[in-house]
Tab-separated table of C-alpha atoms in Angstrom:
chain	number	residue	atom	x	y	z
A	16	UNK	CA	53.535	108.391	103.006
A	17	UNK	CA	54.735	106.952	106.639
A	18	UNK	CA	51.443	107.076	108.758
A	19	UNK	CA	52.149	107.137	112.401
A	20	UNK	CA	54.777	104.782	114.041
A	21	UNK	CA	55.323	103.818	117.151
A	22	UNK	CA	58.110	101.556	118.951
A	23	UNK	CA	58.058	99.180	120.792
A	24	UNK	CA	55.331	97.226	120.291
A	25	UNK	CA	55.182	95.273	123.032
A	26	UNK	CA	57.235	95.898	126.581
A	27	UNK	CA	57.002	93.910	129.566
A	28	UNK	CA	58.446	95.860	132.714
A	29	UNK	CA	57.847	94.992	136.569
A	30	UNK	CA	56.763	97.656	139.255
A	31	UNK	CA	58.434	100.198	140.357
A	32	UNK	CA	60.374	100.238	136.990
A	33	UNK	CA	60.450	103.412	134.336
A	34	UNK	CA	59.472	102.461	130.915
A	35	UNK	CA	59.737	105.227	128.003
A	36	UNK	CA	57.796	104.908	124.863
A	37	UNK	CA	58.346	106.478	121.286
A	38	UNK	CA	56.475	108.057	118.769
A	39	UNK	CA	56.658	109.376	115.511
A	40	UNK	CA	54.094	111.385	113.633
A	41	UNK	CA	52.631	111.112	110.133
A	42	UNK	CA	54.691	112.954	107.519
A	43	UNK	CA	54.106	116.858	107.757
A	44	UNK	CA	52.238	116.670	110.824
A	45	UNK	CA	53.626	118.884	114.139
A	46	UNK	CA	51.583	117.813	116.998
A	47	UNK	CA	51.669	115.084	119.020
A	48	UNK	CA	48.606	113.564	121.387
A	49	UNK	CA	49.276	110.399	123.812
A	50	UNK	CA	46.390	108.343	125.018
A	51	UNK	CA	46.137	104.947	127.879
A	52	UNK	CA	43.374	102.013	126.472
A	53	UNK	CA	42.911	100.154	129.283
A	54	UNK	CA	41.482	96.641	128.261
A	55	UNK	CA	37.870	97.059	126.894
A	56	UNK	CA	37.726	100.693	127.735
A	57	UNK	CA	37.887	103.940	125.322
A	58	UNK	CA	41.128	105.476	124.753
A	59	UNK	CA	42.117	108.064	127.711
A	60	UNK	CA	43.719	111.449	127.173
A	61	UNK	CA	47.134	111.399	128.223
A	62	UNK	CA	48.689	114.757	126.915
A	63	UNK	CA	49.581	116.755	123.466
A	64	UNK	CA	52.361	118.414	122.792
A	65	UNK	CA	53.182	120.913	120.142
A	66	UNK	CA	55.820	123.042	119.433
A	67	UNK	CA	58.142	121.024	122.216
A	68	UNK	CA	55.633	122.165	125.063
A	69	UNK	CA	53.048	120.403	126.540
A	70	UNK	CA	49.705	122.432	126.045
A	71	UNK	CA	47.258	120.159	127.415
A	72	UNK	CA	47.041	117.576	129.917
A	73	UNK	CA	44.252	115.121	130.642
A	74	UNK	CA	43.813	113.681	134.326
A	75	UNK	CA	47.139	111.678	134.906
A	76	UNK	CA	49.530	112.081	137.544
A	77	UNK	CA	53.016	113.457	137.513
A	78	UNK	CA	54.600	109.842	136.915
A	79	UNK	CA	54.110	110.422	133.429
A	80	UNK	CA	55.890	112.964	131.959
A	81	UNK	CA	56.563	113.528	127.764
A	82	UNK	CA	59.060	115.136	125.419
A	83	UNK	CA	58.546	116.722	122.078
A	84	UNK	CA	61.921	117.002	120.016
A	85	UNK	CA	62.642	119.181	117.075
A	86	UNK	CA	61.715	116.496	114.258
A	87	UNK	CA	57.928	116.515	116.015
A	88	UNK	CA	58.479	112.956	117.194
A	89	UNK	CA	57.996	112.107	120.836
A	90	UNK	CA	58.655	110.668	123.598
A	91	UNK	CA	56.512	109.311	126.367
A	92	UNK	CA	57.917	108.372	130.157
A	93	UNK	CA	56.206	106.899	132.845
A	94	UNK	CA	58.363	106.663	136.053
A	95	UNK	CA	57.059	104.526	139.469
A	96	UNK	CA	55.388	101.748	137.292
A	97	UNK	CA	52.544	100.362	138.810
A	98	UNK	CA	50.241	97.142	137.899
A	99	UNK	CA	47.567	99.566	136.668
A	100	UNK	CA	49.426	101.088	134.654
A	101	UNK	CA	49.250	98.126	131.858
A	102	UNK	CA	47.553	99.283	129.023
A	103	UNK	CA	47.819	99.851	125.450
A	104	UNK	CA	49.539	103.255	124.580
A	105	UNK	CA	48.665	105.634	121.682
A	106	UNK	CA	50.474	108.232	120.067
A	107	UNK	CA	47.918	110.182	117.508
A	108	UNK	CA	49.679	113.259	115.269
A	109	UNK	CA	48.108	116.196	113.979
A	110	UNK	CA	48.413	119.178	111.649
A	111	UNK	CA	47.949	122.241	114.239
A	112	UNK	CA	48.621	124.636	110.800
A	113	UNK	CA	46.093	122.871	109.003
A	114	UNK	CA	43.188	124.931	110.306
A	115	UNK	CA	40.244	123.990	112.545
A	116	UNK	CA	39.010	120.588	112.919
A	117	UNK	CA	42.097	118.979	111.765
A	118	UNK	CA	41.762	115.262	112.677
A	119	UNK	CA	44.768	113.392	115.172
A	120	UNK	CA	45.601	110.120	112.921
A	121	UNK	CA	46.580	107.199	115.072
A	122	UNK	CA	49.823	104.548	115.590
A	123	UNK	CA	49.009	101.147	116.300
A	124	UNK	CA	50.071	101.554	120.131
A	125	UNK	CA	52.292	100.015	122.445
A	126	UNK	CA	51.624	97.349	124.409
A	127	UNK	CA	52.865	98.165	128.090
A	128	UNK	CA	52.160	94.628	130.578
A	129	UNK	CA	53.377	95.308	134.168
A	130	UNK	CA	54.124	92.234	136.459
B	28	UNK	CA	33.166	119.250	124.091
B	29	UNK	CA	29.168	117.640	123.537
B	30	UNK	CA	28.596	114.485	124.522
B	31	UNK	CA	27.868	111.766	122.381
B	32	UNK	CA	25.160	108.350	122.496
B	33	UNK	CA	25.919	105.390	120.291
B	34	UNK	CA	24.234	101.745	120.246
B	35	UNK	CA	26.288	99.461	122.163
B	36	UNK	CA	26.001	96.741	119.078
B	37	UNK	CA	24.659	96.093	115.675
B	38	UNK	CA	25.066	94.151	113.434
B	39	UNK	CA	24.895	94.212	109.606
B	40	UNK	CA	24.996	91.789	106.338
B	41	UNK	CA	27.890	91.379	104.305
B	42	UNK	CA	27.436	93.385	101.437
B	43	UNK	CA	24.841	95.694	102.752
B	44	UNK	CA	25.155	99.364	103.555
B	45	UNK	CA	25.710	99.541	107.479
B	46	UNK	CA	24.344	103.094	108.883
B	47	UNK	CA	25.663	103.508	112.375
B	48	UNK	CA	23.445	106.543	114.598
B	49	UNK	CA	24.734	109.127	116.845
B	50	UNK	CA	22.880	111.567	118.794
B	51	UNK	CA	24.437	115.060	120.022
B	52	UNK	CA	22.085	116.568	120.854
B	53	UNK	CA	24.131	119.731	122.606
B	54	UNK	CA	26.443	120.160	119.979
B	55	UNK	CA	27.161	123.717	119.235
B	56	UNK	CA	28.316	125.557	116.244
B	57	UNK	CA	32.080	125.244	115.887
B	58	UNK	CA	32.277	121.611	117.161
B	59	UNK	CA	33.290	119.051	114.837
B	60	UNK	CA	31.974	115.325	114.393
B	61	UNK	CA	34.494	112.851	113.940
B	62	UNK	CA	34.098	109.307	113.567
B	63	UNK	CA	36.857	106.383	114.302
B	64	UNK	CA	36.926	102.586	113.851
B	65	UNK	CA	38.883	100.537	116.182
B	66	UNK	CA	39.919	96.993	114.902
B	67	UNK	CA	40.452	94.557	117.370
B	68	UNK	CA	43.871	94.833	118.499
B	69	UNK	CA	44.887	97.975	116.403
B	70	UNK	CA	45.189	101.916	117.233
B	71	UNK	CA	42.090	104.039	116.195
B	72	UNK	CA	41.557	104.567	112.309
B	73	UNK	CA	39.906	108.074	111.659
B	74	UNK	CA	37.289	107.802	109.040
B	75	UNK	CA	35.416	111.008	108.548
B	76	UNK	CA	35.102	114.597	109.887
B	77	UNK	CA	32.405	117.348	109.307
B	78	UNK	CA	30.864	120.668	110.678
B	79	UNK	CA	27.334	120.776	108.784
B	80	UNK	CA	27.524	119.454	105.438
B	81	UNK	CA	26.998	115.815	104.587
B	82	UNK	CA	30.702	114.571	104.117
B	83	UNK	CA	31.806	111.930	101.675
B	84	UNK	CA	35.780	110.168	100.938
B	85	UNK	CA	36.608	106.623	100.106
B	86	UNK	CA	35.757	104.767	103.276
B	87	UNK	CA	32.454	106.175	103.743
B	88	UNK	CA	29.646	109.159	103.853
B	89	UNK	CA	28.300	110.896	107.022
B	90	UNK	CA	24.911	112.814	107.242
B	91	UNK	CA	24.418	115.277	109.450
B	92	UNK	CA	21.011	116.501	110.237
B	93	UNK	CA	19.967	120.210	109.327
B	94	UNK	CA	20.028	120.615	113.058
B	95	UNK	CA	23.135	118.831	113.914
B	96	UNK	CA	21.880	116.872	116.915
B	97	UNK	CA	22.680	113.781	115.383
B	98	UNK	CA	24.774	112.128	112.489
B	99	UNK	CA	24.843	108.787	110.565
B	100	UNK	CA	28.015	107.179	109.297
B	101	UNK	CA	27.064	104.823	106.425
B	102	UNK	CA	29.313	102.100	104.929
B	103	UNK	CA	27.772	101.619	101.617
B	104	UNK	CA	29.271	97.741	101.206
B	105	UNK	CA	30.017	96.164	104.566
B	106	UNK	CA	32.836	93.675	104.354
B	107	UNK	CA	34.205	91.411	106.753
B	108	UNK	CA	37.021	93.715	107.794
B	109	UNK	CA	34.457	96.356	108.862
B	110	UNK	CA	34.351	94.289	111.915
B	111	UNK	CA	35.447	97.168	114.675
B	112	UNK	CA	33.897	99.486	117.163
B	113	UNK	CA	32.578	102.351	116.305
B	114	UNK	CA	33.267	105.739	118.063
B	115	UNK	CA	31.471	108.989	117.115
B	116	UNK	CA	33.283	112.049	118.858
B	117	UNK	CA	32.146	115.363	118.781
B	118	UNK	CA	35.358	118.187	119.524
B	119	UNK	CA	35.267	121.672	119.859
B	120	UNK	CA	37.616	123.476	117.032
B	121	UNK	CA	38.731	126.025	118.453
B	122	UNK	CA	41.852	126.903	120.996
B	123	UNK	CA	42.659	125.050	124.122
B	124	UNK	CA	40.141	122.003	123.359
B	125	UNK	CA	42.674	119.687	121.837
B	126	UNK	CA	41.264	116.435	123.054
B	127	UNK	CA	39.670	113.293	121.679
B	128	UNK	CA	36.878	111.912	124.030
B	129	UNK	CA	35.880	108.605	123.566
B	130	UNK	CA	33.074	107.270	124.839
B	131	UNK	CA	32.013	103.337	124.113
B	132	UNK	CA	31.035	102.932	120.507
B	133	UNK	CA	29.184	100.843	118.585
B	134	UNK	CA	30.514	97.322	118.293
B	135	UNK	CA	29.370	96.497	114.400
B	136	UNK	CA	29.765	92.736	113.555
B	137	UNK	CA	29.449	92.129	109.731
B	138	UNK	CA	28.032	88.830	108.981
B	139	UNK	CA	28.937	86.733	106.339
């Protein structure tokens, strides 16, 4: 049973550049959470998507945008890089059918460096 | 969602039972406590869940008090690889709360 996978795991882009960052979710699950690490912080919510539509957004600007595609796997584009924007990046999938208080099960991140 | 207080650090004996505290103290009735490891260099690793009941799988228990303002996630046989921070979370189950929040965890070093 696949858990979460992510790809790449490492990218090195320079500012100003677009970088886009995909995810696939753990067999039989249909919603899909992003989330920034920054180095020695908590993970930060990004955004979720579920059913192809983003239904929640946490405190990130426009610059970074995601897709959710038929198969439940996603898709995660930041546009405008910028130095701060190096951080680890975390997909997390979820059963939304599964009832309440379903857990999000994490990938193993990618690591974005900006120079 | 409630917040959530965690020792910054502990530390615990190979071998040993670790029991790592978290207080949430404003939790309310439908929100969950979750509980994640994060080994150094790795994504998140869920552990545990529960609403009231004292919870139990293969990585470990968690005890929730009859009031719910606080929980305890025990290892029962700390290893090496238990090495990781900590996070307790406590979510809100129902619609339009679909967020983790993570605060800062407890750093547990096992010690040989």
């Amino acid at each position: 049973d696949a858990g979460v996978t992510q790809s790449p795991t490492h990218l090195i882009k320079t500012r100003g550049q677009q970088v886009t960052l995909r995810c696939s979710p753990k067999s039989g699950h249909d919603t899909v959470s992003w989330y920034q690490q920054a180095l020695g912080q908590g993970p930060q919510f990004i955004f979720q998507y579920y059913e192809e539509e983003e239904r929640q957004r946490g405190n990130f600007p426009d610059r970074f945008s995601g897709h959710q595609f038929p198969n439940y796997s996603s898709e995660l584009n930041v546009n405008a890089l910028l130095l701060g924007d190096s951080a680890l990046y975390l997909c997390a999938s979820s059963l939304a059918r599964g009832g309440p208080g379903q857990p999000q099960h994490f990938g193993d991140g990618t690591r974005l460096s900006i120079l | 969602d409630a917040k959530t207080t965690q020792p910054t650090s502990m530390d615990c004996a190979e071998g040993r039972a670790a029991n790592l505290p978290c207080n949430h103290s404003t939790i309310s009735g439908n929100e969950y406590v979750y509980w994640y490891r994060q080994i150094h260099s790795q994504g998140p690793q869920y552990i545990i869940h529960g609403l009231k009941n004292n919870e139990t799988n293969e990585m470990a228990s968690l005890i929730i008090t009859e009031d719910r303002k606080s929980s305890t996630l025990i290892l029962p046989h700390a290893t090496l690889r238990d090495t990781a921070v900590y996070y307790c979370i406590v979510k809100y189950s129902g619609a339009g709360s679909y967020q983790l929040t993570f605060g800062k965890g407890t750093k547990l070093s096992v010690i040989p």
